[in-house]
Tab-separated table of C-alpha atoms and ligand atoms in Angstrom:
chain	number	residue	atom	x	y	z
G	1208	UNK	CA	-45.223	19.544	8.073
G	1209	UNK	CA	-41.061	18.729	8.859
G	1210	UNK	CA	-40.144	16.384	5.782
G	1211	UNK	CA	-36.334	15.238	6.389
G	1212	UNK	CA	-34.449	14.370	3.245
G	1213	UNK	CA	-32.940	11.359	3.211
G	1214	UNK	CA	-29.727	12.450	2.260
G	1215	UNK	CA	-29.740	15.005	5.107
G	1216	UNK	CA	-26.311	13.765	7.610
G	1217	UNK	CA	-27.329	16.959	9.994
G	1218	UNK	CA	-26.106	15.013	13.531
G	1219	UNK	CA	-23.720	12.634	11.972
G	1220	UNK	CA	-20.041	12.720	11.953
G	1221	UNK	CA	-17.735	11.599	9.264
G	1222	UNK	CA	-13.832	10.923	9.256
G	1223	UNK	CA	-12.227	11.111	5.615
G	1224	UNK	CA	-9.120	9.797	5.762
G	1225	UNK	CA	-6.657	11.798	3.353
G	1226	UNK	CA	-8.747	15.073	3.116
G	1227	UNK	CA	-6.534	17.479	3.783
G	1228	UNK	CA	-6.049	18.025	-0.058
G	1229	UNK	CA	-7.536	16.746	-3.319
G	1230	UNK	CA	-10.514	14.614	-3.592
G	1231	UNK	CA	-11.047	13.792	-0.240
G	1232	UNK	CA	-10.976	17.700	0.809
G	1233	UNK	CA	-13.947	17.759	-1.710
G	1234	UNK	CA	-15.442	14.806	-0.067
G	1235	UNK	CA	-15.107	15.698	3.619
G	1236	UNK	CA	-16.640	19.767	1.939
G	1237	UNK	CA	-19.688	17.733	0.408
G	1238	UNK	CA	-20.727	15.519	3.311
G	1239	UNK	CA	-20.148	19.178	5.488
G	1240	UNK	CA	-22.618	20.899	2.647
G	1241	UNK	CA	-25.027	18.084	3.654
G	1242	UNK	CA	-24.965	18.708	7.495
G	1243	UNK	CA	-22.538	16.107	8.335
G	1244	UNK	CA	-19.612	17.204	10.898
G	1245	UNK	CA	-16.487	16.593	9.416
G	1246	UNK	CA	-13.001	15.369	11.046
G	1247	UNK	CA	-10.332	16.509	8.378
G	1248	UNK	CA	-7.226	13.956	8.121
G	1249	UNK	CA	-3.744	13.570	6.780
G	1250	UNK	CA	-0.097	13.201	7.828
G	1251	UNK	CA	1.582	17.144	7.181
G	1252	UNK	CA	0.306	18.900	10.150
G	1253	UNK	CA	0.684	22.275	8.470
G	1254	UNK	CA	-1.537	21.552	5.650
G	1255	UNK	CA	-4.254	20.062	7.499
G	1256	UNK	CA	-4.258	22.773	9.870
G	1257	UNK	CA	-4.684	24.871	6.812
G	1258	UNK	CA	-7.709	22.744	5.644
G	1259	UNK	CA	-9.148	22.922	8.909
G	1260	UNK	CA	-9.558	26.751	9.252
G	1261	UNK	CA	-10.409	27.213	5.739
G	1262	UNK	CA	-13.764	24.479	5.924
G	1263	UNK	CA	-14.372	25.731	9.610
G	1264	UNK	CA	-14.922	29.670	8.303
G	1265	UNK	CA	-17.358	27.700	6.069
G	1266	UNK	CA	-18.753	25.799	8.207
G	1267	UNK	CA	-18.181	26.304	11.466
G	1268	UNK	CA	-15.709	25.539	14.072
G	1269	UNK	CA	-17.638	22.792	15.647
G	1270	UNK	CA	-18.247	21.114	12.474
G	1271	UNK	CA	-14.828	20.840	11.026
G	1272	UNK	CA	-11.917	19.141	13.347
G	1273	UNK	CA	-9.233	17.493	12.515
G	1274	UNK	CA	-7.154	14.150	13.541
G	1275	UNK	CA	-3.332	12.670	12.312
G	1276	UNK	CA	-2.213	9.807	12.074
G	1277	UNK	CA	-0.584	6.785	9.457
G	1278	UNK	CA	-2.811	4.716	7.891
G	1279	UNK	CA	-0.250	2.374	7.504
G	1280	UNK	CA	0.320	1.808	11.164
G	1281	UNK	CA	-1.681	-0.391	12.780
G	1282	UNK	CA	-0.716	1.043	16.787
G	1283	UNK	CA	-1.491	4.821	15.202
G	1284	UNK	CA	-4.463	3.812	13.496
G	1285	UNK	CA	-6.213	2.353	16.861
G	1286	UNK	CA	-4.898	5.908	18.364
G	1287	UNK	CA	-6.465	7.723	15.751
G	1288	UNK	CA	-9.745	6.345	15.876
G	1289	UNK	CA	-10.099	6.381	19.535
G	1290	UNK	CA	-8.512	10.256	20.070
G	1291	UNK	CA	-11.023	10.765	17.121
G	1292	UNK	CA	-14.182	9.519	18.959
G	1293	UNK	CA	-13.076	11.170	22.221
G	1294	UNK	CA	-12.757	14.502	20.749
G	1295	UNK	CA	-15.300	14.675	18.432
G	1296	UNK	CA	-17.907	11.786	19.173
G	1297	UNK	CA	-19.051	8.612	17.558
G	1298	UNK	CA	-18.885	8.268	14.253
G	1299	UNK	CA	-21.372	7.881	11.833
G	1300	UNK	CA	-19.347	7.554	8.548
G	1301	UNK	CA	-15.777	6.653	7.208
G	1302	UNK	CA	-14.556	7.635	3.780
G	1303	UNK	CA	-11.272	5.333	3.204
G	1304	UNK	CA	-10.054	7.685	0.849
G	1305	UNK	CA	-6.052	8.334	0.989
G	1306	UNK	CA	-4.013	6.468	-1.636
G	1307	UNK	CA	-0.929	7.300	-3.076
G	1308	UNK	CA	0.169	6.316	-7.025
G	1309	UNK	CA	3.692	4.627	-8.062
G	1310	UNK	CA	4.397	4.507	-11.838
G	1311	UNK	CA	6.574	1.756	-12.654
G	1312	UNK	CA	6.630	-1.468	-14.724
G	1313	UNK	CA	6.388	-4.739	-13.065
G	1314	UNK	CA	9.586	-5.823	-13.838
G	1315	UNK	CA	10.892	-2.701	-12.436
G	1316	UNK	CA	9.139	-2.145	-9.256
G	1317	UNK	CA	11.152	-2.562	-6.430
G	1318	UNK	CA	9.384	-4.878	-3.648
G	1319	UNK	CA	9.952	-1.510	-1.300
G	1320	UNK	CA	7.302	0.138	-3.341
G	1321	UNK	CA	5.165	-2.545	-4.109
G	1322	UNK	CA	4.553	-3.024	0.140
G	1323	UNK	CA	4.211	0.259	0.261
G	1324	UNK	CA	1.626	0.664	-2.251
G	1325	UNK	CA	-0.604	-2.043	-1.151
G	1326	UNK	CA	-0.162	-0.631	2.452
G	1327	UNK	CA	-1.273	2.786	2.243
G	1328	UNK	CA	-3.683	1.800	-0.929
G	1329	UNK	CA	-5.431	-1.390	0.735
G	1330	UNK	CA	-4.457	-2.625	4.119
G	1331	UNK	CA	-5.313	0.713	5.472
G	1332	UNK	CA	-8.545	-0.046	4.953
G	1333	UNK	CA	-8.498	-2.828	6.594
G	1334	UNK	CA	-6.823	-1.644	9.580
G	1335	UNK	CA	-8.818	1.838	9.141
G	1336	UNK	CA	-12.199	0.038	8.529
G	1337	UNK	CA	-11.798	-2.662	11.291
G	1338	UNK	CA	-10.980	-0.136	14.077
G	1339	UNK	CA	-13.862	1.937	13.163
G	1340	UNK	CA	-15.809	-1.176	12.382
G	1341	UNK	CA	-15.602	-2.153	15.920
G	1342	UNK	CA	-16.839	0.677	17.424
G	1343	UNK	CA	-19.877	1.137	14.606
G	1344	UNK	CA	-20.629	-2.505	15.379
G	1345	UNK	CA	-21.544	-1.746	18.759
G	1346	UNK	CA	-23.829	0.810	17.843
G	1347	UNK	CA	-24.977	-1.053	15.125
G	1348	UNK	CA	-25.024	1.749	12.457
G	1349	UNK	CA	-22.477	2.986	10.304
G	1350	UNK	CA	-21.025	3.582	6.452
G	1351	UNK	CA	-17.826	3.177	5.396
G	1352	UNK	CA	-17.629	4.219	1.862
G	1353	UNK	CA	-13.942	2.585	0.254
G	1354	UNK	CA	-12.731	5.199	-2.531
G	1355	UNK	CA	-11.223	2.911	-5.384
G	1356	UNK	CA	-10.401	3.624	-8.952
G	1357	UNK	CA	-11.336	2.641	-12.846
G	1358	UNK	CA	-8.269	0.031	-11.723
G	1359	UNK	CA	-10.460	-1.216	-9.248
G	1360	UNK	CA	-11.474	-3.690	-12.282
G	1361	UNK	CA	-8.944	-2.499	-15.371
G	1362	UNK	CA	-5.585	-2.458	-15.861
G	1363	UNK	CA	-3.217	-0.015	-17.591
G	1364	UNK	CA	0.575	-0.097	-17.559
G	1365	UNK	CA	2.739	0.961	-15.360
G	1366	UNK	CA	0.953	1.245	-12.212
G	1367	UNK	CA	0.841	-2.391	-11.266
G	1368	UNK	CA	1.059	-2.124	-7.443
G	1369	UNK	CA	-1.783	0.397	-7.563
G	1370	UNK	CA	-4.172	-1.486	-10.004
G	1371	UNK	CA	-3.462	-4.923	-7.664
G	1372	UNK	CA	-4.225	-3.003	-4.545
G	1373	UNK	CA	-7.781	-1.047	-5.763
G	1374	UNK	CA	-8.282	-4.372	-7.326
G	1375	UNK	CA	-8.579	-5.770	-3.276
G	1376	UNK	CA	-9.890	-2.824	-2.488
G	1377	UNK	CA	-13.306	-3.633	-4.271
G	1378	UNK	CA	-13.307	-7.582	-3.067
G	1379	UNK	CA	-12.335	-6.258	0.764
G	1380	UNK	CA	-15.561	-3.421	0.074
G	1381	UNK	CA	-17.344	-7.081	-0.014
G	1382	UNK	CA	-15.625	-8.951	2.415
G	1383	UNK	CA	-16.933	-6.359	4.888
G	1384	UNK	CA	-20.295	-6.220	3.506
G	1385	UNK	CA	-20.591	-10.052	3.950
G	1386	UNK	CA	-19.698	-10.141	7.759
G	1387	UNK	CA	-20.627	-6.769	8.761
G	1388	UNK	CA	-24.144	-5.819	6.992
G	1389	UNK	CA	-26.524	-7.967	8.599
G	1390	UNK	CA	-25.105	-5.933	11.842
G	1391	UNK	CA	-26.554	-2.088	10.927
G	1392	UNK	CA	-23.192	-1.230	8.529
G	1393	UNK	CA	-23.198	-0.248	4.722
G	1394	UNK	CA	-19.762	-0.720	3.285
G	1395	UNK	CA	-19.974	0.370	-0.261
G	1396	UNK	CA	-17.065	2.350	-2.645
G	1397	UNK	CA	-16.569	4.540	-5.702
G	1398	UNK	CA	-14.403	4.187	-8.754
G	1399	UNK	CA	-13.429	7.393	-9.916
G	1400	UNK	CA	-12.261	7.516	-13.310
G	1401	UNK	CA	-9.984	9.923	-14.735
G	1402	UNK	CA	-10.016	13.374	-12.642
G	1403	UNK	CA	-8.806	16.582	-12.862
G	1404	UNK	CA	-6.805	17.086	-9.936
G	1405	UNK	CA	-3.355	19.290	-9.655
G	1406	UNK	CA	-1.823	16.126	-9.550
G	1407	UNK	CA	-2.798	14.640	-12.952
G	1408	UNK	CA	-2.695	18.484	-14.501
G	1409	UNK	CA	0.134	16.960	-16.314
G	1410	UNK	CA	-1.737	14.567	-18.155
G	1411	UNK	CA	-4.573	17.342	-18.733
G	1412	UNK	CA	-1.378	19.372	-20.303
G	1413	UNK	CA	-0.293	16.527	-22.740
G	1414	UNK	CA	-2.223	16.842	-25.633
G	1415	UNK	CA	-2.352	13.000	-26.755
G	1416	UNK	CA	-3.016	11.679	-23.152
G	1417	UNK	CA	-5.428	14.188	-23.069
G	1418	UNK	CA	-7.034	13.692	-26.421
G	1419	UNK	CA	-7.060	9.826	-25.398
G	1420	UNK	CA	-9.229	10.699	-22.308
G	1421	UNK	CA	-11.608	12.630	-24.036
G	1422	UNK	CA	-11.947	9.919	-26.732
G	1423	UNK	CA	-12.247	7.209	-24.520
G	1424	UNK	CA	-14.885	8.421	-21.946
G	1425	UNK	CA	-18.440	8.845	-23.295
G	1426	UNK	CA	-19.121	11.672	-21.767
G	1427	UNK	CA	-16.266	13.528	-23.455
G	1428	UNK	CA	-14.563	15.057	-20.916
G	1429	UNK	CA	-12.867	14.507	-17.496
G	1430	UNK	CA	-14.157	14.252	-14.194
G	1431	UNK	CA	-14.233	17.116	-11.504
G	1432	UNK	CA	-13.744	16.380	-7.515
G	1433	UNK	CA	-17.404	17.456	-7.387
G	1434	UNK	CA	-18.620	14.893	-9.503
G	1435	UNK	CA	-17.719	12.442	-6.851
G	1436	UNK	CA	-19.065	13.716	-3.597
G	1437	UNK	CA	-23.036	13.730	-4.939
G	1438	UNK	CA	-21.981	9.711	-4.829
G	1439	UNK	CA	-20.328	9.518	-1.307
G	1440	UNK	CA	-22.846	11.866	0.089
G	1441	UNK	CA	-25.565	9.520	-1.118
G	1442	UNK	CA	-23.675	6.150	0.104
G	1443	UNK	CA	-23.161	8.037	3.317
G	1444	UNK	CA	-27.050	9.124	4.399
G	1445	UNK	CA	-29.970	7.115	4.747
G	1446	UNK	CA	-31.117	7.333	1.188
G	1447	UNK	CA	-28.673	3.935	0.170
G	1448	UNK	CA	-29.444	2.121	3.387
G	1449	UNK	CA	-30.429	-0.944	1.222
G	1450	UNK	CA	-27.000	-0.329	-0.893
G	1451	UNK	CA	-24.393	-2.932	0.280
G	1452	UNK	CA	-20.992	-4.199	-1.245
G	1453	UNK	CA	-21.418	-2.263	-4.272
G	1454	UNK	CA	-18.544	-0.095	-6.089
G	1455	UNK	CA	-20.315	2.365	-7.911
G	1456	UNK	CA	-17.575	3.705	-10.955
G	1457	UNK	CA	-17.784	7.604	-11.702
G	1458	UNK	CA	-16.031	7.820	-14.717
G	1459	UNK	CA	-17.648	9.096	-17.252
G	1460	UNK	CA	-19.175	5.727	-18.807
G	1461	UNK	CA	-15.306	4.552	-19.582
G	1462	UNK	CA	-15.206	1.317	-17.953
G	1463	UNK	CA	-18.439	0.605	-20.051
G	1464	UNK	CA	-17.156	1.088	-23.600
G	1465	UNK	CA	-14.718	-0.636	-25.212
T	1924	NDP	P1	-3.680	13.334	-2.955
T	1924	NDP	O1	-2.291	12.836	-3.266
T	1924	NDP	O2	-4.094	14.674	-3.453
T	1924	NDP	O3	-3.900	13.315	-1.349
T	1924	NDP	C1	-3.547	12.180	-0.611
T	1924	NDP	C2	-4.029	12.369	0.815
T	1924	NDP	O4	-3.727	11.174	1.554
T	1924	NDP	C3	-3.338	13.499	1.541
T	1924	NDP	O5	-4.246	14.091	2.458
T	1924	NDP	C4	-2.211	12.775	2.300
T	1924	NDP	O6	-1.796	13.452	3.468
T	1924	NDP	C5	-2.917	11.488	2.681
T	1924	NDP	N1	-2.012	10.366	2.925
T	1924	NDP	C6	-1.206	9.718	2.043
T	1924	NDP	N2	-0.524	8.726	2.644
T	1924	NDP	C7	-0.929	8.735	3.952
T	1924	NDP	C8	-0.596	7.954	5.099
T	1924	NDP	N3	0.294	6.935	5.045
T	1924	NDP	N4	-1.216	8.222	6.265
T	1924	NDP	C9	-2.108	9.241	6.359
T	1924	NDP	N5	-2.466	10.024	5.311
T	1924	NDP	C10	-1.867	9.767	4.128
T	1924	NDP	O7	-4.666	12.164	-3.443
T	1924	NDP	P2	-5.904	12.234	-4.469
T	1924	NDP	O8	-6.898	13.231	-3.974
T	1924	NDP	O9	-5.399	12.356	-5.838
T	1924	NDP	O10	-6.509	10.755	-4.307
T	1924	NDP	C11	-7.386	10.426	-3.246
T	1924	NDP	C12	-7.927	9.014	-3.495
T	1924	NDP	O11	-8.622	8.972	-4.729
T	1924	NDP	C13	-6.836	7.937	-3.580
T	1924	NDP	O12	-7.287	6.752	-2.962
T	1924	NDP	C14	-6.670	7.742	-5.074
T	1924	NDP	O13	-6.188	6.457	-5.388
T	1924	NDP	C15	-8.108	7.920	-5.535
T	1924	NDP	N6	-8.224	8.288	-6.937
T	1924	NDP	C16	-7.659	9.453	-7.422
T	1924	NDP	C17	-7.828	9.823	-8.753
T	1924	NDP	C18	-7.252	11.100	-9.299
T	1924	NDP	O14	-7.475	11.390	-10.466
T	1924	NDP	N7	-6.539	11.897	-8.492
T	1924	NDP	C19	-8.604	8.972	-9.680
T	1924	NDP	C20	-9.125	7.776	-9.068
T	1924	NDP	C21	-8.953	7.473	-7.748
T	1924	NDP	P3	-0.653	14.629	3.386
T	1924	NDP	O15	-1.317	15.802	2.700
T	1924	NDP	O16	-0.322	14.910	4.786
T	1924	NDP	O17	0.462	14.045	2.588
């Protein structure tokens, strides 16, 4: 007898926004691993390109495509989604995953940068979200899985802009789940906590930051990309159909110590 796993996505297509590189590569690879097709996305042509062939001799050229266009912009972004469903179908799920960082203190950070961190940190997913949103609402099914941070709910300084944007990122992962649940979609999100990435190897490198991290996070060590896409592949299937609004934090147990 057939018993389908609940987290299978075999048949469903996902968009991760920012996947060409870093975490969201290892998202968009996990959801693939779990059956899903995957539509690869980011603004450097040549690097997605890149990330395209390399997950489609994995996977598959009909599993892996890819689609570019600024988050930022809301004209692109309805583009986007709509060359996206005409070239690769419907879609199933939507990982609002690229972000960018800007370390400055407050009274230092130019207004520039603080509009341009809350723009490509939260009102893409707004703009992202809502254009998917609409078309998902039609078919009344979908997941849109919002990738925040440990600032999602703390604060460190220095990275003001970014903490106030993940911040919205977590009440907008609710705002959605209060008008768009009761119509077939799970919005939910993840807080990753402190990951190694190539872009915080420097903090990996510097012995107190790094001697901080590994004091400060029960689990005694740092994250990996593929600790996070077990998460997102399970707020993505069927398995968390009953999971709404939440932001489920993969850090390690930090944000529960003191
Ligand atoms: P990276 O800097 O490695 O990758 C960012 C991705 O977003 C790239 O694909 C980039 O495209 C794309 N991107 C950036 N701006 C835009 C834009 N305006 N329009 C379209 N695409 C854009 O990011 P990370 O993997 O480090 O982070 C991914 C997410 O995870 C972010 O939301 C971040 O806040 C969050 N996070 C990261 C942590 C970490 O330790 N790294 C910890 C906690 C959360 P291109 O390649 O073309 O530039």
């Amino acid at each position: 007898m057939d018993h389908p796993s609940p987290f299978d996505l075999t048949g469903r297509t996902a968009l991760v926004t920012g996947s060409s590189r870093g975490i969201g590569k290892a998202l968009a690879t996990g959801l693939a691993k779990a059956g899903a097709a995957v539509l690869l996305h980011g603004l450097d042509p040549q690097r997605l390109e890149a990330t395209r062939r390399e997950l489609a001799t994995e996977f598959g050229d009909g599993k892996v495509g890819s689609v570019s266009f600024d988050i930022t912009s809301e004209p692109a972004v309805s583009a986007g989604i709509a060359q996206a469903e005409e070239s690769f179908g419907p879609l199933d799920i939507l990982v609002n995953n690229a972000g960018i960082q800007h370390r400055v203190p407050l009274l230092d950070l130019d207004i520039d940068d603080w509009n341009r961190v809350l723009a490509t940190d939260l009102t893409s997913a707004f703009l992202v979200g809502r254009e998917a949103a609409r078309r998902m609402l039609e078919r009344k099914r979908g997941k849109i899985i919002n990738i925040g941070s440990v600032q999602s709910d703390l604060a460190r300084p220095t990275i003001g802009a970014y903490t106030a944007a993940k911040g919205g990122l977590r009440n907008l992962t609710r705002a959605m789940t209060a008008e768009w649940a009761a119509h077939g979609l799970q919005v939910n999100g993840i807080a990753p906590g402190y990951i190694h990435t190539e872009m915080t190897q420097v903090l990996v490198d510097d012995e107190a930051f790094n001697a901080w991290i590994l004091g400060r996070t029960p689990a005694g060590r740092w994250g990996t990309v593929d600790d996070l896409s077990g998460p997102v592949t399970w707020l993505a299937s069927e398995a968390s159909n009953y999971v709404n609004g939440q932001t489920i934090f993969i850090d390690g147990g930090m944000t529960t110590v003191v």
